Amino acid sequence: MAARSQSPRNAPRGPAAKRRGGGRGDKDGDLMMDVAVKGRGRIGKSAASASSSRDLTSRVSRGDAKGGILSGTARSAILRQAASGDVSMRESRSTPRGGLIELQITGWEKSKASSDKDGGVSSLIRWMEKKSSHRLGSRTRDVRIKKSRRDGNTVFIKVAPEDVGALVRMNGYGWAGTTVTIERVGESNQKAVSSDAEDTKAMLRGVLERRYNFETKVLDLSGLGGDEELNKKNVFDQKSTTKKIFPALMRVLELSFDSDTEKNEAITGVTLANNGLSELTDVTSLSLTLPKLQNLDLSNNNFEKLSALDIWRRRFYHLQHLILSGNPIEQNEPEYPAEIVKWYPNLRMLNNVQVRSEEEVASKAKTELSFPIRSALFQDEGGIAENFVRTFFTGFDTDRAALAAHYYDEQSDFSFAINTQAPRDPAGSEQTEKQEWDHYIRNSRNLKKISQLPARQNRHFRGAKAVADAFDTLPKTKHPDLASEARKWMIEAHIQPAVPDPSGQSPGGVDGFMITVHGEFEELDAATGQGKKKRSFDRTFIVGPGGPTGVRVVNDMLTVRAYGGAQAFEPDQLEGWTTEAQPNTNTVESAPQLPAGVTLEMAEQMVVELQKQTGMTVQYSKDCLEQVGWDFQKGLEAFASVKANLPADAFVQQA
């Protein structure tokens, strides 16, 4: 919904500073999470910081508060300057150095404070100073009104030039039961007409600013259909604009911060109550914009079944309080709370009822060792993914030409690569041999090894015939039986949206599957048909509708590596690792505890990255990070200091 900004990087500042609120009342009301809606802060990026490690408060308390709303392609410098409104863009208005700017306030005279001795002027001044001194999530600078005077129903104030934007941005806010207008003296007659795009940006910013509670860090997005500003723009008149409004709000919110850390610290709770939601499709972007949300209110909507919430089943890992009361699901599926508790491991409160104590959460964290082996996720519809897996590998072992004709068409892609540096079987069951990769090297599309575009293109096979020819260059194989040797496989399937529709009826694509398979196979001797070499492999398929059988492979990527064993698929065989199904009470006491703010996913990523940068094994990388309290930079420093003394088995053995 945001148009591309045409302002140069250092352009004079203007439209955002000059906009009028147009009814942006700071409407008070109760949030659904038992917090009072008051003291809402202004949305905007913090001042530029010399160090990214400074906390949110220090970063925005210096006084050069900047922020803005521009298109997704605008640069942060433009956002911090041109769209902030803190400094006027009007070049024709010059202000003497050290001079004050005069503003006028109207619409205040009918407030609830009108019975005060001075008609409410003092209360109005105090409110403007307090309100303008805060941004979204923290304090910025102490705005002070230097001089004030009353002339009839108009209050005139004089402020420092750097404080003008903070006050003008409050134009249209509600105070003491009325709406006040704050603008420069004479600006109502001089203000240029903004473009529709700029008006929309300013409007969205105003919606977020009014609905943000600075003190409780809660963003109130309840009852959006009744929002006065949104209705003035007629965004709910058409289905197409209705679907776009929430993603647009989330985009504006993202652009209001310099970092994800600032954003997550500023907003810990969101209410989406009273929005008539029956599913989460239109608001799913919330989980991407605020993944570390702790409090979420979905009350008084139209969720009928638990499946309507499934999109967020594996989101919001840090969620502590969820409200679902007032939805039909309470009558249709009265047992849903038990399932919701399983979805969110850190959930303490559900519908204002305690479901876990702090002790239970802490105890669960202790028993969840660093990287428990998780069961595979297999999403399927009508057995399509399962039948594909069962058919594919049997066909690959017996008749690859028929397999290619069965599942691949002229738009299907296939490529393969060898990974000679992958960890090998700890048991040492397979020995390295000379020239053991000869059958793969010629067409291996390992992008780390091949940088020339023609070479890369020559190793990319498109079309059923090209795929069949590529299959034919690979050694004959025999994969383990899926039924009797299931422990040698790890297979996952996920719904994959926007898969190309070969019929052309759905330009935006259709739903398909992404299927990932990890396992092993034996290379067979061409003459005898007997196994001669064991390999491990990873294979990723994107499948969708089409082909002679109704299912076609859109993309197929195969990685072949040295045999690494099947231990990773057998959590009960791993010493020192624990799952809920296979508790290992001997190792729980020595289990590492992750520090606050470090999730299992983050820790896993740190281990992988440390292994990549140092060449150490997973176990040594994990031990290193444990010893430095899961501080990645300290882990690198610790490795550098002891590298010369590490044993050979601390490093991944090269082929």
XYZ file of C-alpha atoms in Angstrom:
655
model
C 0.000 0.000 0.000
C 3.063 2.241 0.198
C 4.240 4.003 -2.935
C 7.906 4.292 -3.817
C 9.427 7.411 -2.330
C 10.907 9.875 -4.811
C 12.854 11.884 -2.238
C 16.660 11.887 -2.528
C 18.664 10.669 0.418
C 19.331 14.142 1.813
C 16.217 15.883 0.558
C 14.676 18.670 2.626
C 12.101 17.337 5.003
C 8.452 17.915 4.414
C 5.270 15.947 3.762
C 5.382 13.710 6.808
C 6.038 16.723 9.026
C 3.204 18.737 7.537
C 0.478 16.150 7.607
C -2.591 16.769 9.702
C -3.970 14.011 11.836
C -7.454 14.166 10.351
C -9.267 12.738 13.348
C -6.479 10.647 14.825
C -8.097 10.662 18.218
C -6.124 9.051 21.033
C -9.224 7.097 21.914
C -9.008 5.453 25.311
C -10.478 2.029 25.870
C -9.724 -1.202 27.667
C -7.336 -3.702 26.158
C -8.214 -7.346 26.310
C -5.176 -8.194 28.401
C -6.167 -6.430 31.625
C -4.098 -3.326 30.950
C -5.219 0.260 30.784
C -4.850 2.073 27.498
C -3.009 5.220 28.429
C 0.289 6.894 27.869
C 0.579 5.651 24.321
C 3.884 6.505 22.713
C 4.741 7.714 19.252
C 5.895 5.330 16.576
C 9.310 5.876 15.068
C 12.888 4.711 14.859
C 15.295 5.534 17.626
C 18.159 7.916 17.137
C 21.232 6.542 15.434
C 23.416 4.806 17.967
C 27.167 4.529 18.109
C 26.874 1.032 19.455
C 24.246 -1.553 18.634
C 24.659 -3.020 22.093
C 23.057 -0.030 23.813
C 19.612 -0.729 25.154
C 16.460 0.679 23.638
C 16.064 3.476 26.128
C 19.549 4.886 25.685
C 19.259 4.694 21.923
C 16.222 6.928 21.730
C 16.818 9.257 24.662
C 19.311 11.513 22.936
C 16.786 13.822 21.348
C 17.403 13.298 17.635
C 14.455 10.964 17.412
C 13.707 9.987 13.871
C 11.193 7.736 12.193
C 8.929 7.467 9.250
C 6.772 5.535 6.879
C 7.968 4.952 3.337
C 7.754 2.211 0.753
C 9.528 -1.082 1.224
C 12.346 0.007 -1.084
C 13.120 3.259 0.707
C 16.386 3.438 2.589
C 16.723 3.752 6.330
C 18.409 7.146 5.975
C 15.315 8.527 4.260
C 13.128 6.917 6.885
C 15.130 8.492 9.677
C 15.186 11.933 8.099
C 12.654 12.826 5.427
C 9.709 10.996 6.974
C 10.318 11.828 10.605
C 8.523 15.145 10.739
C 10.874 16.301 13.486
C 12.260 19.037 11.236
C 10.252 20.952 8.693
C 10.924 20.253 5.021
C 9.617 23.648 3.957
C 12.679 25.392 2.594
C 10.886 28.715 2.285
C 10.499 28.973 6.062
C 13.759 29.924 7.670
C 14.265 29.987 11.406
C 16.908 32.189 13.014
C 19.577 30.250 14.846
C 18.482 29.800 18.443
C 14.956 31.073 17.666
C 11.673 29.482 18.726
C 8.861 28.182 16.513
C 5.286 29.174 17.274
C 2.495 26.590 17.167
C -1.229 26.997 17.687
C -3.593 24.615 19.443
C -7.349 24.620 18.879
C -10.242 22.340 19.803
C -9.142 22.062 23.423
C -11.624 24.473 25.004
C -14.441 21.905 25.397
C -12.316 19.424 27.317
C -13.093 17.915 30.698
C -10.413 20.200 32.137
C -12.312 23.348 31.123
C -13.542 23.773 34.712
C -9.985 24.410 35.935
C -9.123 27.951 37.000
C -7.230 28.603 33.764
C -9.729 26.730 31.613
C -7.418 23.708 31.359
C -4.451 25.438 29.699
C -1.929 24.231 32.302
C -3.208 20.655 32.044
C -3.031 20.858 28.272
C 0.605 22.067 28.370
C 1.647 19.286 30.780
C -0.071 16.644 28.631
C 1.609 17.831 25.431
C 5.048 17.836 27.071
C 4.630 14.329 28.478
C 3.042 12.831 25.404
C 5.575 14.254 22.968
C 8.491 13.077 25.095
C 7.884 9.398 24.301
C 8.303 7.197 21.286
C 7.166 3.661 20.675
C 8.528 1.530 23.479
C 10.780 4.048 25.248
C 11.553 7.631 26.141
C 13.165 9.976 23.630
C 13.832 13.552 24.933
C 12.225 15.908 27.388
C 10.157 18.239 25.234
C 9.622 21.590 26.927
C 7.200 24.331 25.895
C 9.138 27.580 26.377
C 6.281 30.078 26.209
C 2.508 29.900 26.047
C -0.394 32.336 25.760
C -4.132 32.132 25.260
C -6.029 34.196 22.707
C -9.716 33.337 22.832
C -10.110 29.627 22.010
C -6.593 29.330 20.644
C -3.482 28.552 22.692
C -0.173 29.683 21.189
C 3.061 28.017 22.282
C 6.710 28.501 21.387
C 9.139 25.583 21.294
C 12.651 24.792 20.143
C 12.916 23.860 16.428
C 13.998 20.299 17.255
C 10.777 19.749 19.239
C 8.367 20.898 16.544
C 7.975 17.524 14.868
C 7.244 15.730 18.139
C 4.368 18.109 18.865
C 2.970 18.478 15.347
C 2.803 14.709 15.070
C 0.240 14.772 17.882
C -2.162 16.721 15.679
C -5.587 15.074 15.981
C -4.859 13.258 19.240
C -7.559 12.996 21.866
C -7.166 14.787 25.190
C -9.591 14.959 28.103
C -12.590 13.972 26.003
C -11.919 16.179 22.978
C -9.722 16.255 19.873
C -6.997 18.853 19.639
C -5.457 20.359 16.530
C -1.741 21.234 16.714
C -0.097 23.033 13.814
C 2.321 25.782 12.943
C 0.912 29.281 12.944
C -0.519 29.939 9.475
C 0.111 26.368 8.312
C -3.561 25.661 7.642
C -3.397 28.141 4.762
C 0.026 27.114 3.473
C -0.045 23.336 3.656
C 0.500 21.641 0.304
C -1.768 18.846 -0.769
C -0.122 15.461 -0.142
C -0.293 12.593 -2.555
C -2.680 9.738 -1.802
C 0.258 7.450 -1.051
C 1.761 9.835 1.480
C -1.630 10.351 3.088
C -2.020 6.595 3.416
C 1.401 6.240 4.995
C 0.660 8.998 7.461
C -2.731 7.477 8.233
C -1.272 4.037 8.965
C 1.349 5.565 11.167
C -1.340 7.429 13.050
C -3.350 4.250 13.591
C -0.352 2.502 15.124
C 0.621 5.485 17.255
C -2.861 5.875 18.712
C -3.171 2.188 19.467
C 0.211 1.659 21.101
C 0.416 1.697 24.901
C 3.896 2.894 25.770
C 3.669 1.878 29.432
C 2.442 -1.704 28.944
C 4.138 -2.310 25.565
C 0.842 -3.542 24.114
C -0.317 -2.771 20.579
C -4.128 -2.692 20.498
C -5.315 -3.806 17.051
C -8.768 -4.812 18.220
C -11.881 -3.792 16.304
C -10.025 -2.487 13.270
C -13.241 -2.507 11.275
C -14.557 0.306 13.449
C -11.438 2.443 13.304
C -12.416 5.972 12.278
C -9.237 6.707 10.328
C -9.290 3.427 8.421
C -12.919 3.913 7.506
C -12.215 7.409 6.228
C -9.914 5.766 3.685
C -12.628 3.211 2.807
C -10.168 0.365 3.218
C -12.915 -2.056 4.241
C -15.196 -1.295 1.293
C -13.519 -3.861 -0.970
C -12.230 -7.328 -0.165
C -8.922 -6.656 -1.914
C -8.063 -3.639 0.246
C -9.312 -5.353 3.389
C -6.785 -8.145 2.883
C -3.966 -5.669 2.353
C -4.502 -3.410 5.334
C -3.025 -5.660 8.042
C 0.153 -6.570 6.099
C 0.538 -2.847 5.367
C 0.303 -2.039 9.064
C 2.937 -4.670 9.826
C 5.218 -3.267 7.134
C 4.905 0.226 8.585
C 5.656 -1.213 12.022
C 8.802 -2.950 10.770
C 10.108 0.211 9.147
C 9.684 2.098 12.402
C 12.648 0.379 14.050
C 16.368 0.180 13.426
C 16.571 -3.471 14.502
C 14.481 -6.489 15.423
C 15.797 -6.214 18.972
C 14.297 -2.737 19.365
C 11.007 -3.904 17.913
C 10.730 -6.970 20.134
C 11.626 -4.975 23.239
C 9.098 -2.280 22.432
C 6.104 -4.558 21.760
C 5.496 -7.606 23.928
C 1.725 -7.866 23.568
C -0.871 -7.547 20.796
C -4.646 -7.742 20.909
C -6.634 -8.740 17.826
C -9.928 -9.020 19.670
C -13.267 -8.174 18.045
C -12.062 -8.387 14.461
C -14.493 -11.052 13.210
C -11.621 -13.406 12.354
C -12.572 -16.959 11.386
C -9.034 -17.849 10.262
C -5.561 -16.317 10.440
C -4.774 -15.877 6.750
C -5.262 -12.101 6.733
C -3.222 -11.521 9.898
C -0.562 -14.218 9.590
C 2.133 -11.574 8.998
C 1.958 -10.754 12.722
C 3.990 -13.873 13.508
C 6.709 -12.752 11.097
C 6.794 -9.148 12.300
C 6.670 -9.937 16.035
C 7.932 -13.522 16.414
C 8.877 -13.038 20.083
C 5.451 -11.923 21.219
C 4.664 -12.836 24.829
C 0.985 -11.891 25.111
C -1.661 -12.396 22.441
C -5.394 -11.707 22.627
C -7.660 -13.365 20.019
C -10.870 -13.103 22.017
C -14.343 -12.419 20.634
C -13.635 -13.541 17.077
C -15.177 -16.369 15.027
C -12.652 -19.205 15.369
C -14.760 -22.361 15.225
C -12.105 -25.085 15.266
C -8.551 -25.533 16.429
C -7.504 -26.085 12.828
C -8.289 -22.421 12.136
C -5.299 -21.529 14.336
C -2.916 -24.116 12.909
C -0.905 -21.529 10.945
C 0.465 -20.245 14.253
C 0.956 -23.674 15.761
C 4.737 -23.488 15.505
C 5.043 -19.732 15.886
C 5.368 -17.520 18.953
C 7.770 -19.766 20.838
C 7.971 -17.186 23.653
C 4.193 -16.837 24.094
C 3.235 -16.712 27.777
C -0.383 -15.548 27.782
C -3.048 -16.356 25.193
C -6.725 -15.355 25.256
C -9.242 -17.242 23.080
C -12.422 -16.683 25.086
C -15.536 -15.585 23.237
C -14.905 -17.810 20.204
C -17.159 -20.676 18.970
C -14.257 -23.065 19.535
C -15.154 -23.072 23.232
C -18.424 -24.877 22.433
C -17.299 -26.840 19.367
C -14.063 -28.229 20.826
C -14.199 -27.862 24.624
C -10.981 -29.880 25.008
C -8.936 -27.467 22.903
C -6.971 -25.984 25.878
C -5.016 -29.214 26.340
C -3.808 -29.067 22.743
C -3.000 -25.340 22.902
C -0.754 -25.954 25.921
C 1.216 -28.471 23.843
C 1.640 -25.961 21.030
C 3.313 -23.313 23.172
C 5.957 -24.679 25.581
C 6.321 -21.389 27.489
C 2.600 -20.673 27.901
C 1.674 -19.780 31.482
C -1.849 -18.390 31.120
C -4.716 -19.379 28.827
C -7.891 -17.284 29.021
C -6.598 -15.756 32.276
C -6.299 -19.217 33.843
C -2.884 -20.540 34.849
C -1.883 -23.629 32.866
C 1.781 -23.779 33.910
C 3.675 -22.418 36.858
C 7.022 -20.670 36.548
C 8.589 -23.700 38.202
C 7.100 -26.044 35.597
C 8.427 -23.907 32.761
C 11.869 -23.772 34.368
C 11.847 -27.522 34.979
C 10.906 -28.198 31.376
C 13.764 -25.982 30.197
C 16.225 -28.003 32.273
C 15.145 -31.317 30.805
C 15.192 -29.970 27.250
C 18.863 -30.509 26.520
C 20.622 -28.406 23.965
C 19.367 -30.050 20.792
C 16.852 -32.830 21.308
C 16.243 -34.924 18.220
C 12.772 -33.940 17.111
C 10.331 -36.228 15.403
C 9.760 -35.649 11.719
C 6.887 -33.464 10.605
C 4.880 -35.052 7.821
C 1.966 -33.024 6.471
C -0.020 -34.856 3.852
C -3.296 -34.616 1.964
C -4.996 -37.739 0.655
C -1.779 -39.754 0.929
C -0.192 -37.836 -1.983
C 3.173 -37.223 -0.292
C 3.361 -40.706 1.215
C 2.573 -42.461 -2.078
C 5.139 -40.315 -3.860
C 7.923 -41.272 -1.457
C 7.073 -44.967 -1.567
C 6.900 -45.004 -5.357
C 9.845 -42.750 -6.111
C 12.686 -44.599 -4.419
C 11.500 -47.978 -5.617
C 11.446 -46.595 -9.159
C 14.862 -44.949 -8.748
C 16.382 -48.306 -7.820
C 14.645 -50.339 -10.559
C 13.681 -48.254 -13.620
C 14.844 -44.641 -13.694
C 13.713 -43.969 -17.262
C 10.147 -44.944 -16.417
C 10.365 -42.940 -13.206
C 11.410 -39.806 -15.118
C 8.533 -40.232 -17.583
C 6.138 -40.832 -14.686
C 6.877 -37.800 -12.506
C 8.819 -35.259 -14.603
C 7.669 -33.023 -17.446
C 9.356 -30.443 -19.682
C 9.406 -27.841 -16.886
C 10.833 -30.131 -14.192
C 14.311 -29.355 -12.845
C 16.933 -31.719 -11.427
C 20.463 -31.229 -10.137
C 22.820 -33.100 -7.862
C 26.009 -32.337 -5.988
C 28.547 -34.217 -3.909
C 29.625 -33.113 -0.446
C 33.056 -34.553 0.261
C 33.450 -32.719 3.568
C 30.417 -34.067 5.389
C 31.044 -35.862 8.722
C 31.601 -39.580 8.313
C 30.204 -42.539 10.221
C 31.567 -42.376 13.800
C 31.788 -46.159 13.768
C 34.144 -46.025 10.780
C 32.231 -48.686 8.882
C 33.134 -47.220 5.478
C 36.709 -46.519 4.440
C 37.811 -43.754 2.078
C 38.947 -44.982 -1.328
C 40.767 -43.282 -4.167
C 38.640 -41.921 -6.996
C 35.473 -42.955 -5.193
C 33.576 -39.916 -6.530
C 34.405 -40.433 -10.201
C 30.810 -41.235 -11.179
C 29.561 -37.958 -9.661
C 32.264 -35.336 -10.257
C 31.509 -34.560 -13.895
C 27.944 -33.361 -13.353
C 28.151 -32.341 -9.698
C 26.630 -28.879 -9.268
C 28.298 -27.896 -6.006
C 27.953 -24.109 -6.126
C 30.777 -23.673 -3.607
C 33.153 -25.323 -6.041
C 31.739 -24.120 -9.362
C 31.559 -20.361 -9.857
C 31.363 -20.014 -13.653
C 27.828 -19.509 -14.981
C 28.179 -21.790 -18.064
C 29.451 -24.621 -15.882
C 26.551 -24.187 -13.504
C 24.024 -24.130 -16.323
C 25.473 -27.298 -17.895
C 24.851 -29.138 -14.637
C 21.224 -28.047 -14.403
C 18.881 -30.536 -16.093
C 15.410 -29.499 -17.273
C 12.807 -31.690 -18.951
C 11.922 -35.359 -18.603
C 14.515 -36.566 -21.135
C 17.358 -34.481 -19.675
C 16.472 -35.722 -16.194
C 16.392 -39.352 -17.377
C 19.808 -38.925 -19.030
C 21.227 -37.433 -15.834
C 19.782 -40.316 -13.794
C 21.522 -42.719 -16.151
C 24.959 -41.274 -15.339
C 24.606 -42.108 -11.657
C 25.595 -45.503 -10.218
C 22.909 -48.121 -9.684
C 21.495 -47.980 -6.167
C 19.548 -49.879 -3.561
C 17.780 -47.916 -0.831
C 16.705 -49.492 2.495
C 13.181 -50.868 2.676
C 10.872 -48.189 4.060
C 8.801 -50.661 6.048
C 11.413 -52.927 7.629
C 14.289 -50.419 7.899
C 12.445 -47.226 8.815
C 15.186 -46.191 11.281
C 17.500 -45.519 8.354
C 15.239 -42.769 7.013
C 14.264 -39.271 8.072
C 11.413 -37.938 5.931
C 9.473 -34.705 6.308
C 6.719 -33.132 4.219
C 5.324 -29.620 4.397
C 2.575 -27.856 2.500
C 4.262 -25.638 -0.117
C 2.179 -22.686 -1.389
C 2.585 -20.953 -4.767
C 3.704 -24.028 -6.692
C 3.425 -23.267 -10.447
C 0.137 -24.415 -11.942
C 0.841 -26.126 -15.293
C -2.749 -25.538 -16.412
C -2.336 -21.772 -16.069
C -5.689 -21.431 -14.275
C -4.056 -20.126 -11.092
C -1.488 -17.418 -11.920
C -0.554 -17.156 -8.253
C 0.200 -20.854 -8.045
C -1.371 -23.729 -6.140
C -0.537 -25.711 -3.019
C 1.950 -28.538 -3.348
C 4.468 -30.253 -1.078
C 8.075 -29.766 -0.112
C 9.423 -33.202 0.776
C 12.857 -33.624 2.357
C 14.423 -37.052 2.626
C 17.614 -37.967 4.501
C 18.939 -41.492 4.402
C 21.395 -43.895 2.834
C 21.799 -46.228 -0.126
C 24.176 -48.830 -1.455
C 25.975 -48.359 -4.747
C 25.705 -51.573 -6.742
C 28.365 -53.165 -8.879
C 27.180 -52.879 -12.506
C 28.391 -56.420 -13.322
C 27.290 -58.379 -10.286
C 24.467 -56.247 -8.900
C 25.980 -56.577 -5.438
C 26.486 -53.685 -3.041
C 29.998 -52.253 -3.042
C 29.782 -48.849 -1.355
C 27.437 -47.247 1.151
C 26.524 -43.563 0.838
C 24.399 -41.066 2.703
C 22.151 -38.641 0.861
C 19.830 -35.665 1.273
C 17.105 -35.028 -1.274
C 14.563 -32.210 -1.533
C 11.534 -32.342 -3.803
C 8.948 -29.721 -4.671
C 5.928 -31.557 -6.059
C 2.670 -30.199 -7.402
C -0.257 -31.127 -9.623
C 0.326 -32.225 -13.203
C 1.971 -35.056 -15.122
C 0.355 -38.272 -16.350
C -0.600 -39.387 -12.841
C -1.680 -36.015 -11.457
C 1.542 -35.466 -9.487
C 4.689 -33.975 -10.990
C 8.123 -33.055 -9.686
C 8.718 -29.329 -10.045
C 12.216 -29.390 -8.573
C 14.496 -32.187 -7.396
C 17.828 -31.515 -5.654
C 20.050 -34.408 -4.568
C 23.157 -34.231 -2.383
C 25.347 -37.327 -2.098
C 27.885 -37.554 0.722
C 30.113 -40.027 2.464
C 28.291 -42.481 4.672
C 27.553 -40.752 7.976
C 25.636 -43.485 9.758
C 22.049 -43.466 10.998
C 22.748 -42.433 14.581
C 21.172 -39.026 14.045
C 17.840 -40.732 13.375
C 17.980 -42.747 16.609
C 17.753 -40.373 19.597
C 17.650 -43.209 22.132
C 21.138 -44.271 21.031
C 22.763 -40.872 21.606
C 24.606 -40.601 24.902
C 23.808 -37.363 26.698
C 20.812 -36.470 24.536
C 17.229 -36.617 25.743
C 13.722 -36.630 24.347
C 10.396 -36.767 26.137
C 9.791 -40.276 24.824
C 13.285 -41.492 25.845
C 14.251 -39.707 29.076
C 17.894 -40.125 30.031
C 17.951 -39.489 33.747
C 21.694 -40.033 33.980
C 22.472 -36.909 32.003
C 19.768 -34.463 33.031
C 21.763 -33.065 35.964
C 24.670 -32.129 33.700
C 22.440 -30.810 30.942
C 23.464 -27.322 29.810
C 20.999 -24.567 30.577
C 20.544 -21.912 27.956
C 20.722 -18.304 29.168
C 17.715 -16.024 29.020
C 16.950 -14.904 25.493
C 18.650 -17.885 23.807
C 16.189 -20.415 22.385
C 16.902 -23.943 21.225
C 16.671 -22.768 17.632
C 19.176 -19.977 18.222
C 21.572 -22.342 19.989
C 21.376 -24.831 17.136
C 22.183 -22.115 14.630
C 25.166 -20.980 16.705
C 26.578 -24.500 16.803
C 26.183 -24.914 13.048
C 27.821 -21.553 12.367
C 30.688 -22.192 14.804
C 31.295 -25.584 13.203
C 31.318 -23.924 9.783
C 33.812 -21.235 10.791
C 36.163 -23.423 12.839
C 35.890 -26.877 11.296
C 35.212 -28.437 14.710
C 32.769 -31.278 15.173
C 29.261 -30.639 16.438
C 30.122 -31.914 19.929
C 33.226 -29.737 20.281
C 31.360 -26.698 18.933
C 28.552 -27.305 21.413
C 31.007 -27.740 24.323
C 32.826 -24.549 23.352
C 29.628 -22.486 23.369
C 28.524 -23.970 26.695
C 31.768 -22.881 28.319
C 31.332 -19.248 27.227
C 27.655 -19.015 28.155
C 26.432 -19.240 24.555
C 28.121 -16.001 23.524
C 29.072 -16.661 19.896
C 31.830 -14.034 19.662
C 33.436 -15.318 22.862
C 33.202 -18.813 21.429
C 35.273 -17.763 18.408
C 37.803 -16.111 20.694
C 38.004 -19.186 22.908
C 38.570 -21.404 19.879
C 41.374 -19.162 18.608
C 43.141 -19.328 21.976
C 43.129 -23.150 22.232
C 43.149 -24.178 18.584
C 46.776 -25.304 18.611
C 46.131 -27.643 21.559
C 42.975 -29.334 20.292
C 43.204 -33.034 19.385
C 42.651 -34.251 15.832
C 39.252 -35.702 16.685
C 38.023 -32.209 17.556
C 37.820 -31.440 13.862
C 35.679 -32.839 11.074
C 37.787 -35.316 9.153
C 38.202 -34.402 5.497
C 37.683 -36.950 2.727
